[in-house]
Short mmCIF file of C-alpha atoms and ligand atoms in Angstrom, two decimals:
data_model
loop_
_atom_site.label_atom_id
_atom_site.label_comp_id
_atom_site.label_asym_id
_atom_site.label_seq_id
_atom_site.Cartn_x
_atom_site.Cartn_y
_atom_site.Cartn_z
CA UNK Z 1 -0.04 -0.29 -0.31
CA UNK Z 2 1.35 3.25 -1.36
CA UNK Z 3 1.81 5.46 2.05
CA UNK Z 4 1.05 8.92 2.04
CA UNK Z 5 2.04 11.95 4.04
CA UNK Z 6 -0.13 15.16 3.91
CA UNK Z 7 0.77 17.96 6.58
CA UNK Z 8 -0.56 21.58 7.63
CA UNK Z 9 1.67 24.06 8.64
CA UNK Z 10 0.74 24.23 12.60
CA UNK Z 11 -0.71 27.03 13.69
CA UNK Z 12 0.63 29.85 15.67
CA UNK Z 13 -1.35 30.15 19.02
CA UNK Z 14 -1.03 34.07 19.30
CA UNK Z 15 -4.11 34.68 18.32
CA UNK Z 16 -7.34 32.85 17.91
CA UNK Z 17 -8.57 30.63 14.45
CA UNK Z 18 -9.59 32.68 11.60
CA UNK Z 19 -10.69 31.67 8.72
CA UNK Z 20 -7.41 31.93 6.85
CA UNK Z 21 -6.30 28.57 9.33
CA UNK Z 22 -9.52 26.63 8.36
CA UNK Z 23 -9.10 27.61 4.58
CA UNK Z 24 -5.51 25.17 4.88
CA UNK Z 25 -6.74 22.83 7.15
CA UNK Z 26 -10.13 22.11 4.85
CA UNK Z 27 -7.59 21.92 1.46
CA UNK Z 28 -5.17 19.34 3.67
CA UNK Z 29 -8.42 17.14 4.69
CA UNK Z 30 -9.43 17.14 0.80
CA UNK Z 31 -5.97 16.04 -0.25
CA UNK Z 32 -6.12 13.55 2.43
CA UNK Z 33 -9.11 12.05 1.83
CA UNK Z 34 -8.71 11.93 -2.01
CA UNK Z 35 -5.40 9.46 -0.92
CA UNK Z 36 -7.36 7.25 1.13
CA UNK Z 37 -10.50 6.83 -1.31
CA UNK Z 38 -6.92 6.17 -3.84
CA UNK Z 39 -6.49 3.04 -1.52
CA UNK Z 40 -3.40 5.42 -0.17
CA UNK Z 41 -2.54 4.18 3.72
CA UNK Z 42 -2.29 7.97 4.53
CA UNK Z 43 -1.24 10.02 7.70
CA UNK Z 44 -2.47 13.02 8.36
CA UNK Z 45 -0.86 15.71 10.40
CA UNK Z 46 -1.62 19.51 11.67
CA UNK Z 47 -0.64 21.14 14.88
CA UNK Z 48 0.04 23.83 17.08
CA UNK Z 49 3.51 26.11 17.02
CA UNK Z 50 3.34 27.20 20.67
CA UNK Z 51 6.21 28.75 21.20
CA UNK Z 52 8.08 32.09 21.20
CA UNK Z 53 7.64 35.57 22.21
CA UNK Z 54 4.67 36.51 20.95
CA UNK Z 55 3.12 33.50 23.47
CA UNK Z 56 4.90 35.20 26.00
CA UNK Z 57 4.03 38.27 26.15
CA UNK Z 58 -0.07 36.77 24.98
CA UNK Z 59 -0.10 34.72 28.57
CA UNK Z 60 1.45 37.50 30.27
CA UNK Z 61 -0.94 40.01 29.62
CA UNK Z 62 -3.63 37.57 30.27
CA UNK Z 63 -1.19 37.05 33.38
CA UNK Z 64 -1.34 33.24 32.24
CA UNK Z 65 1.25 31.41 32.32
CA UNK Z 66 2.68 30.11 28.87
CA UNK Z 67 1.69 26.53 29.63
CA UNK Z 68 -1.60 27.53 30.66
CA UNK Z 69 -2.44 30.30 27.48
CA UNK Z 70 -0.89 27.65 24.93
CA UNK Z 71 -3.30 24.76 26.58
CA UNK Z 72 -6.41 26.77 26.31
CA UNK Z 73 -5.78 27.77 22.38
CA UNK Z 74 -4.85 24.42 21.50
CA UNK Z 75 -7.82 23.49 22.77
CA UNK Z 76 -9.88 26.15 21.08
CA UNK Z 77 -7.52 24.84 16.94
CA UNK Z 78 -8.21 21.26 18.40
CA UNK Z 79 -11.61 21.77 18.29
CA UNK Z 80 -11.98 23.68 14.99
CA UNK Z 81 -10.58 19.88 13.73
CA UNK Z 82 -13.23 18.52 15.06
CA UNK Z 83 -16.37 20.80 14.16
CA UNK Z 84 -15.24 20.52 10.29
CA UNK Z 85 -14.61 17.32 9.97
CA UNK Z 86 -10.82 17.31 10.00
CA UNK Z 87 -9.29 13.46 9.41
CA UNK Z 88 -5.81 14.38 11.16
CA UNK Z 89 -4.17 10.75 12.13
CA UNK Z 90 -2.27 13.53 15.00
CA UNK Z 91 -2.35 16.46 16.05
CA UNK Z 92 1.31 17.22 17.27
CA UNK Z 93 1.58 20.09 19.78
CA UNK Z 94 5.57 22.10 19.97
CA UNK Z 95 5.16 21.86 23.91
CA UNK Z 96 4.89 18.25 23.64
CA UNK Z 97 7.66 16.82 25.59
CA UNK Z 98 8.38 14.11 22.92
CA UNK Z 99 8.36 16.54 20.15
CA UNK Z 100 11.15 18.32 22.64
CA UNK Z 101 12.84 15.82 22.72
CA UNK Z 102 13.17 14.90 18.99
CA UNK Z 103 14.50 18.62 18.37
CA UNK Z 104 17.11 18.58 20.85
CA UNK Z 105 18.45 15.30 18.68
CA UNK Z 106 18.21 17.28 16.07
CA UNK Z 107 19.43 20.32 16.72
CA UNK Z 108 23.32 17.96 17.53
CA UNK Z 109 22.97 15.88 14.32
CA UNK Z 110 22.46 19.93 12.42
CA UNK Z 111 25.18 21.21 14.73
CA UNK Z 112 27.71 18.00 13.96
CA UNK Z 113 26.62 18.26 10.31
CA UNK Z 114 27.82 22.09 10.03
CA UNK Z 115 24.90 23.44 9.35
CA UNK Z 116 24.51 25.39 12.60
CA UNK Z 117 27.34 27.15 14.56
CA UNK Z 118 27.18 29.71 16.98
CA UNK Z 119 28.23 33.23 15.89
CA UNK Z 120 27.42 37.23 16.08
CA UNK Z 121 24.47 38.10 14.76
CA UNK Z 122 23.06 41.43 13.21
CA UNK Z 123 20.31 42.47 11.88
CA UNK Z 124 16.91 43.66 11.41
CA UNK Z 125 14.35 42.08 13.60
CA UNK Z 126 11.05 42.05 13.29
CA UNK Z 127 8.87 41.20 16.23
CA UNK Z 128 5.25 40.51 14.30
CA UNK Z 129 7.41 38.09 12.17
CA UNK Z 130 9.34 36.59 14.45
CA UNK Z 131 12.35 36.73 12.07
CA UNK Z 132 15.33 38.70 10.99
CA UNK Z 133 14.32 40.05 7.61
CA UNK Z 134 16.96 40.57 4.54
CA UNK Z 135 16.62 43.65 2.35
CA UNK Z 136 13.90 42.42 0.58
CA UNK Z 137 11.27 42.05 3.04
CA UNK Z 138 12.06 45.53 4.19
CA UNK Z 139 10.31 48.36 3.37
CA UNK Z 140 11.11 52.22 4.05
CA UNK Z 141 12.83 50.57 7.54
CA UNK Z 142 9.68 48.48 8.11
CA UNK Z 143 8.84 44.84 7.73
CA UNK Z 144 6.69 44.41 4.70
CA UNK Z 145 3.97 42.15 6.23
CA UNK Z 146 3.35 43.66 9.55
CA UNK Z 147 3.84 47.36 8.73
CA UNK Z 148 6.26 47.82 11.70
CA UNK Z 149 9.12 49.36 12.40
CA UNK Z 150 12.04 47.31 12.43
CA UNK Z 151 14.60 46.38 15.33
CA UNK Z 152 18.08 47.10 14.73
CA UNK Z 153 19.55 43.54 16.97
CA UNK Z 154 23.30 42.65 17.59
CA UNK Z 155 23.44 39.30 19.63
CA UNK Z 156 25.95 35.63 19.70
CA UNK Z 157 23.60 33.36 18.32
CA UNK Z 158 23.77 30.03 16.47
CA UNK Z 159 23.47 30.54 12.80
CA UNK Z 160 22.43 28.40 10.22
CA UNK Z 161 23.76 28.76 6.74
CA UNK Z 162 23.25 27.06 3.47
CA UNK Z 163 25.92 25.88 1.37
CA UNK Z 164 26.29 26.09 -2.52
CA UNK Z 165 25.31 22.19 -2.62
CA UNK Z 166 22.28 22.88 -0.69
CA UNK Z 167 21.04 25.74 -2.98
CA UNK Z 168 21.67 23.74 -6.07
CA UNK Z 169 19.76 20.75 -4.09
CA UNK Z 170 16.96 23.39 -2.98
CA UNK Z 171 16.85 25.04 -7.54
CA UNK Z 172 16.31 21.31 -8.63
CA UNK Z 173 13.78 20.48 -6.29
CA UNK Z 174 12.07 23.78 -7.00
CA UNK Z 175 9.43 22.58 -9.27
CA UNK Z 176 7.58 20.66 -6.50
CA UNK Z 177 6.58 24.16 -5.43
CA UNK Z 178 2.65 24.97 -6.38
CA UNK Z 179 1.90 27.18 -7.52
CA UNK Z 180 4.04 27.82 -10.23
CA UNK Z 181 4.79 31.34 -9.39
CA UNK Z 182 5.56 31.05 -6.43
CA UNK Z 183 9.42 29.39 -7.70
CA UNK Z 184 10.77 32.66 -9.12
CA UNK Z 185 10.13 33.93 -5.62
CA UNK Z 186 12.18 30.73 -4.40
CA UNK Z 187 15.10 31.16 -6.69
CA UNK Z 188 14.85 35.36 -5.67
CA UNK Z 189 15.78 34.13 -1.46
CA UNK Z 190 17.66 31.62 -2.38
CA UNK Z 191 20.07 34.50 -4.87
CA UNK Z 192 21.05 36.76 -1.75
CA UNK Z 193 20.22 33.71 1.15
CA UNK Z 194 22.80 33.60 3.07
CA UNK Z 195 22.10 32.21 6.44
CA UNK Z 196 19.36 33.05 9.36
CA UNK Z 197 19.64 33.26 13.03
CA UNK Z 198 18.25 29.93 14.91
CA UNK Z 199 18.27 30.71 18.48
CA UNK Z 200 18.71 34.08 20.91
CA UNK Z 201 19.54 34.60 24.26
CA UNK Z 202 17.17 33.05 27.05
CA UNK Z 203 17.03 36.99 28.70
CA UNK Z 204 15.31 37.50 24.89
CA UNK Z 205 13.51 33.94 24.66
CA UNK Z 206 12.37 32.44 27.71
CA UNK Z 207 9.67 30.38 26.21
CA UNK Z 208 11.37 27.66 23.65
CA UNK Z 209 13.47 25.13 23.89
CA UNK Z 210 16.55 25.21 24.84
CA UNK Z 211 19.90 24.69 23.04
CA UNK Z 212 21.43 21.47 24.20
CA UNK Z 213 24.51 22.01 25.85
CA UNK Z 214 24.58 25.77 25.94
CA UNK Z 215 21.97 27.09 28.72
CA UNK Z 216 22.33 30.87 27.98
CA UNK Z 217 20.34 29.98 24.73
CA UNK Z 218 17.22 29.19 23.57
CA UNK Z 219 15.65 27.66 19.91
CA UNK Z 220 14.69 30.32 17.66
CA UNK Z 221 11.01 29.31 16.97
CA UNK Z 222 11.37 28.39 13.41
CA UNK Z 223 13.64 25.61 13.71
CA UNK Z 224 11.45 24.16 16.66
CA UNK Z 225 8.90 24.61 15.03
CA UNK Z 226 9.33 22.88 11.18
CA UNK Z 227 10.90 19.59 12.58
CA UNK Z 228 7.20 19.31 14.02
CA UNK Z 229 6.60 17.32 10.97
CA UNK Z 230 9.27 14.80 11.43
CA UNK Z 231 8.89 14.57 15.33
CA UNK Z 232 4.87 13.10 14.75
CA UNK Z 233 5.78 10.58 12.36
CA UNK Z 234 7.84 9.37 15.75
CA UNK Z 235 5.64 10.14 18.23
CA UNK Z 236 3.09 8.44 16.21
CA UNK Z 237 4.82 5.39 15.71
CA UNK Z 238 5.33 6.32 12.38
CA UNK Z 239 8.54 5.70 10.64
CA UNK Z 240 10.50 8.49 9.08
CA UNK Z 241 11.35 6.53 6.83
CA UNK Z 242 8.15 4.77 4.85
CA UNK Z 243 5.98 7.98 5.40
CA UNK Z 244 8.20 10.74 4.69
CA UNK Z 245 8.27 12.92 2.92
CA UNK Z 246 5.05 14.49 3.05
CA UNK Z 247 2.72 16.62 0.79
CA UNK Z 248 2.75 19.74 2.67
CA UNK Z 249 0.38 22.57 2.69
CA UNK Z 250 1.29 26.31 3.56
CA UNK Z 251 0.95 29.92 3.47
CA UNK Z 252 2.80 32.15 1.53
CA UNK Z 253 4.24 34.75 4.49
CA UNK Z 254 6.04 30.82 5.27
CA UNK Z 255 7.28 30.18 2.08
CA UNK Z 256 10.89 31.16 2.88
CA UNK Z 257 10.72 29.13 5.91
CA UNK Z 258 9.75 25.75 3.78
CA UNK Z 259 10.99 26.44 0.80
CA UNK Z 260 14.74 27.46 1.97
CA UNK Z 261 15.14 26.45 5.57
CA UNK Z 262 13.18 23.82 5.92
CA UNK Z 263 15.09 21.85 2.95
CA UNK Z 264 18.40 22.67 4.44
CA UNK Z 265 17.46 21.12 7.44
CA UNK Z 266 16.41 18.24 5.20
CA UNK Z 267 19.10 17.54 3.96
CA UNK Z 268 21.46 17.99 6.75
CA UNK Z 269 19.25 15.42 8.51
CA UNK Z 270 19.78 12.84 4.82
CA UNK Z 271 15.84 13.10 4.64
CA UNK Z 272 14.47 13.89 1.19
CA UNK Z 273 12.72 17.17 0.29
CA UNK Z 274 9.25 17.67 0.23
CA UNK Z 275 6.86 15.70 -2.27
CA UNK Z 276 4.96 18.66 -2.81
CA UNK Z 277 4.92 22.23 -1.06
CA UNK Z 278 1.45 24.24 -2.08
CA UNK Z 279 1.10 27.25 -1.06
CA UNK Z 280 -2.67 29.06 -0.37
CA UNK Z 281 -2.93 32.68 -0.43
CA UNK Z 282 -4.51 34.57 2.14
CA UNK Z 283 -7.94 35.68 2.85
CA UNK Z 284 -8.74 39.26 3.27
CA UNK Z 285 -12.13 41.04 4.11
CA UNK Z 286 -13.42 44.21 1.84
CA UNK Z 287 -9.60 44.40 0.50
CA UNK Z 288 -8.01 44.46 3.78
CA UNK Z 289 -5.97 41.50 5.71
CA UNK Z 290 -7.58 40.14 8.72
CA UNK Z 291 -6.68 41.30 12.12
CA UNK Z 292 -8.13 41.67 15.70
CA UNK Z 293 -7.34 45.50 15.68
CA UNK Z 294 -9.33 46.21 12.34
CA UNK Z 295 -12.17 44.20 13.87
CA UNK Z 296 -12.73 41.49 10.36
CA UNK Z 297 -11.53 38.33 11.75
CA UNK Z 298 -14.01 36.06 10.08
CA UNK Z 299 -14.58 33.08 12.59
CA UNK Z 300 -14.86 28.98 11.63
CA UNK Z 301 -18.03 29.45 13.62
CA UNK Z 302 -19.74 32.24 11.62
CA UNK Z 303 -19.39 30.33 8.21
CA UNK Z 304 -20.86 27.14 9.96
CA UNK Z 305 -23.68 28.68 11.58
CA UNK Z 306 -24.62 30.65 8.35
CA UNK Z 307 -24.10 27.56 5.61
CA UNK Z 308 -23.45 24.24 8.05
CA UNK Z 309 -20.14 21.98 8.28
CA UNK Z 310 -20.26 20.45 4.77
CA UNK Z 311 -20.72 23.62 2.48
CA UNK Z 312 -18.51 25.32 4.46
CA UNK Z 313 -16.08 23.09 3.06
CA UNK Z 314 -17.43 23.52 -0.29
CA UNK Z 315 -17.66 27.23 -0.47
CA UNK Z 316 -14.09 27.88 0.66
CA UNK Z 317 -12.66 25.67 -1.47
CA UNK Z 318 -14.77 27.02 -5.16
CA UNK Z 319 -15.27 30.51 -3.59
CA UNK Z 320 -12.06 31.79 -2.64
CA UNK Z 321 -8.72 31.53 -5.25
CA UNK Z 322 -6.71 28.81 -2.83
CA UNK Z 323 -3.38 29.38 -4.96
CA UNK Z 324 -3.74 33.55 -4.84
CA UNK Z 325 -5.13 36.03 -2.55
CA UNK Z 326 -9.23 36.16 -2.46
CA UNK Z 327 -11.08 38.27 -1.33
CA UNK Z 328 -13.76 37.22 1.82
CA UNK Z 329 -17.78 38.39 0.49
CA UNK Z 330 -20.73 37.21 2.23
CA UNK Z 331 -23.34 37.67 -0.77
CA UNK Z 332 -20.94 36.19 -3.10
CA UNK Z 333 -20.96 32.84 -0.04
CA UNK Z 334 -24.45 33.57 -0.19
CA UNK Z 335 -25.27 33.29 -3.82
CA UNK Z 336 -22.40 30.40 -4.23
CA UNK Z 337 -24.57 28.41 -1.61
CA UNK Z 338 -27.85 28.87 -2.89
CA UNK Z 339 -26.83 28.57 -7.63
CA UNK Z 340 -24.31 25.18 -6.76
CA UNK Z 341 -26.10 23.78 -3.73
CA UNK Z 342 -29.10 23.84 -2.73
CA UNK Z 343 -30.19 24.40 -6.87
CA UNK Z 344 -27.53 23.04 -8.47
CA UNK Z 345 -26.65 20.03 -6.85
CA UNK Z 346 -29.37 19.95 -4.47
CA UNK Z 347 -31.96 19.93 -7.13
CA UNK Z 348 -30.26 17.10 -9.92
CA UNK Z 349 -30.44 14.79 -6.98
CA UNK Z 350 -33.81 15.64 -5.89
CA UNK Z 351 -34.63 15.18 -9.13
CA UNK Z 352 -33.00 12.03 -10.26
CA UNK Z 353 -34.13 10.25 -7.01
CA UNK Z 354 -37.45 11.45 -7.75
CA UNK Z 355 -37.32 9.97 -11.14
CA UNK Z 356 -35.56 6.65 -10.08
CA UNK Z 357 -38.49 6.29 -7.16
CA UNK Z 358 -41.21 6.28 -9.86
CA UNK Z 359 -39.22 4.21 -12.09
CA UNK Z 360 -39.15 1.75 -9.35
CA UNK Z 361 -42.67 1.99 -8.93
CA UNK Z 362 -43.40 0.44 -12.72
CA UNK Z 363 -41.48 -2.09 -11.60
CA UNK Z 364 -38.12 -1.18 -13.33
CA UNK Z 365 -34.93 -0.79 -10.56
CA UNK Z 366 -31.40 0.28 -11.81
CA UNK Z 367 -28.57 -0.43 -9.72
CA UNK Z 368 -25.10 1.28 -8.81
CA UNK Z 369 -22.19 0.96 -10.14
CA UNK Z 370 -18.80 2.26 -9.76
CA UNK Z 371 -17.67 4.62 -11.44
CA UNK Z 372 -14.27 5.33 -13.12
CA UNK Z 373 -12.85 8.90 -12.31
CA UNK Z 374 -9.89 10.90 -13.59
CA UNK Z 375 -10.12 13.38 -10.30
CA UNK Z 376 -7.99 16.74 -10.78
CA UNK Z 377 -7.13 16.58 -7.47
CA UNK Z 378 -3.89 14.54 -8.43
CA UNK Z 379 -2.92 17.51 -8.92
CA UNK Z 380 -4.33 19.23 -6.05
CA UNK Z 381 -6.08 21.48 -8.54
CA UNK Z 382 -9.59 21.94 -6.32
CA UNK Z 383 -11.02 24.80 -7.91
CA UNK Z 384 -10.36 22.50 -11.47
CA UNK Z 385 -11.92 19.72 -9.68
CA UNK Z 386 -15.48 21.40 -8.58
CA UNK Z 387 -15.43 23.20 -11.57
CA UNK Z 388 -16.00 19.69 -13.31
CA UNK Z 389 -18.28 18.69 -10.66
CA UNK Z 390 -20.32 21.46 -11.60
CA UNK Z 391 -19.96 20.57 -15.29
CA UNK Z 392 -20.94 17.58 -14.48
CA UNK Z 393 -24.20 18.55 -12.81
CA UNK Z 394 -25.20 21.58 -15.93
CA UNK Z 395 -24.60 18.58 -18.42
CA UNK Z 396 -27.01 16.41 -16.15
CA UNK Z 397 -29.34 19.51 -15.61
CA UNK Z 398 -29.61 19.57 -19.56
CA UNK Z 399 -29.84 16.35 -20.93
CA UNK Z 400 -33.03 15.74 -18.66
CA UNK Z 401 -34.00 19.18 -19.76
CA UNK Z 402 -34.00 17.80 -22.61
CA UNK Z 403 -34.65 13.93 -22.65
CA UNK Z 404 -37.27 14.63 -20.42
CA UNK Z 405 -37.84 11.27 -18.62
CA UNK Z 406 -40.89 12.23 -16.80
CA UNK Z 407 -42.60 11.69 -19.75
CA UNK Z 408 -41.70 7.99 -20.12
CA UNK Z 409 -43.40 7.88 -16.80
CA UNK Z 410 -46.45 9.91 -17.98
CA UNK Z 411 -46.87 7.29 -21.10
CA UNK Z 412 -46.82 4.21 -18.80
CA UNK Z 413 -43.99 2.53 -20.61
CA UNK Z 414 -40.16 2.49 -19.02
CA UNK Z 415 -37.11 0.12 -19.69
CA UNK Z 416 -34.83 -1.09 -17.82
CA UNK Z 417 -32.36 0.14 -20.50
CA UNK Z 418 -34.29 3.66 -20.16
CA UNK Z 419 -33.80 3.53 -16.04
CA UNK Z 420 -30.02 2.67 -16.53
CA UNK Z 421 -29.20 5.51 -18.57
CA UNK Z 422 -31.42 7.79 -16.17
CA UNK Z 423 -28.89 7.00 -13.41
CA UNK Z 424 -25.77 7.51 -16.03
CA UNK Z 425 -26.67 10.59 -17.73
CA UNK Z 426 -27.62 12.10 -14.15
CA UNK Z 427 -24.40 11.48 -13.03
CA UNK Z 428 -25.25 11.80 -9.71
CA UNK Z 429 -22.86 8.80 -8.51
CA UNK Z 430 -19.78 10.14 -9.78
CA UNK Z 431 -20.70 13.71 -8.56
CA UNK Z 432 -20.54 12.05 -4.33
CA UNK Z 433 -17.55 10.12 -5.40
CA UNK Z 434 -15.85 13.48 -6.45
CA UNK Z 435 -17.11 15.36 -3.74
CA UNK Z 436 -17.09 12.90 -1.01
CA UNK Z 437 -13.50 14.69 0.21
CA UNK Z 438 -14.86 18.02 0.49
CA UNK Z 439 -18.37 17.30 1.83
CA UNK Z 440 -18.10 13.41 3.34
CA UNK Z 441 -21.51 13.44 4.97
CA UNK Z 442 -23.16 14.58 1.33
CA UNK Z 443 -22.14 11.83 -1.10
CA UNK Z 444 -22.86 9.37 2.14
CA UNK Z 445 -25.96 11.22 1.64
CA UNK Z 446 -26.90 10.72 -1.58
CA UNK Z 447 -25.45 7.16 -1.96
CA UNK Z 448 -28.38 6.49 1.03
CA UNK Z 449 -30.57 8.56 -0.82
CA UNK Z 450 -29.64 6.10 -4.22
CA UNK Z 451 -30.65 3.46 -2.26
CA UNK Z 452 -33.68 4.04 -0.42
CA UNK Z 453 -35.28 6.28 -3.10
CA UNK Z 454 -37.00 8.74 -0.65
CA UNK Z 455 -35.62 11.78 -1.81
CA UNK Z 456 -34.07 14.19 1.56
CA UNK Z 457 -33.20 18.13 0.43
CA UNK Z 458 -29.54 18.05 1.06
CA UNK Z 459 -29.12 21.91 1.64
CA UNK Z 460 -31.71 24.13 3.36
CA UNK Z 461 -32.40 27.47 2.38
CA UNK Z 462 -30.90 29.73 3.74
CA UNK Z 463 -31.80 31.91 6.31
CA UNK Z 464 -32.43 35.96 5.31
ZN1 ZN Y 501 6.54 41.19 10.05
#
């Protein structure tokens, strides 16, 4: 059995879960479910990134211990995975003892391999990114992501360096990155990228994993965080040799870490580079990034309340451009829900089940079949896959309108061939199979209706 590992990035717990992370979770879940349906042995991983200055400060602001704060926020992220039928096999937390142990062991290997060494480091530091920024990431002295003034920091830290050999290896792996437009960005980063600080003095950062053998230094959140993809396999008793490399889903703000630093770590640990690195865009609201201070954060539970779990999963991947930025508009989600789910899919299934029920009343039954499907999900093309499903729905509607099967029924004569043809032309078996990774309960529901021939509405009308 082929082994496939799918990962999301781990969510940073300095803020509550919002729909940007939900989009990533759902996309990765669709892939995990797709590969399981193909018969693969899938390990699907998500989790939370819990160390760092921002978490330390957020806890202090609430007069809590960092661990207490981390436990509370991690529980909220775990709840989102449960609420939205995310089928992860493991939930990793970077404050797990097993993770810390794995990270410290790996750190030793990285220093032995000469990738990490101690040196004086000077740079411009963004507290928002928790990272030193390179020239390209700075505009007018400010971080291009956070638009905050950068601090000049000079410290003696551990430093991770990229050899020319590493850069060559990353360049030849670049085609594993989707979308294609991100590849040029990574090549640009590589060009002038020499390395990055991977630890900080303990007095600046206390909430983190200690550097082994150097009590004054704490690991910088990135090396700690990236190693979750391997530590979780070990913690879940899955062999790294069998389950690595993974298909990895991340947001565009962490491309540098996943396409440059992570490969450097993997190469030093003598492990293969990720099978695929799928990079999604940001969701904006009214053209602006969601943020607490703007008060425009949309929470997963708001979507669930309006559309339900299944439809929310569908709408996120159908309405938004996964691989680029998209603007969230409630009206557009409403229109798509009504148009494609309540009307399109819902009507087609309803019409077909009604007609098949009448065929059975005339003594003609149909047998469900196993459809053959070429899914666009093999290339992680979510919108392409849903586009094709909607084309099937339109074609089926058109066929039914033209052929008018209700006239056979009125005439009283229905042949077994006609009924079989109706089932096939309606495509509801193909549609259920193709939608299964996106809407597992809906797929089950369509199959159940096909068996019982008792029509049930799939998607209720929205309340106004
Ligand atoms: Zn920043």
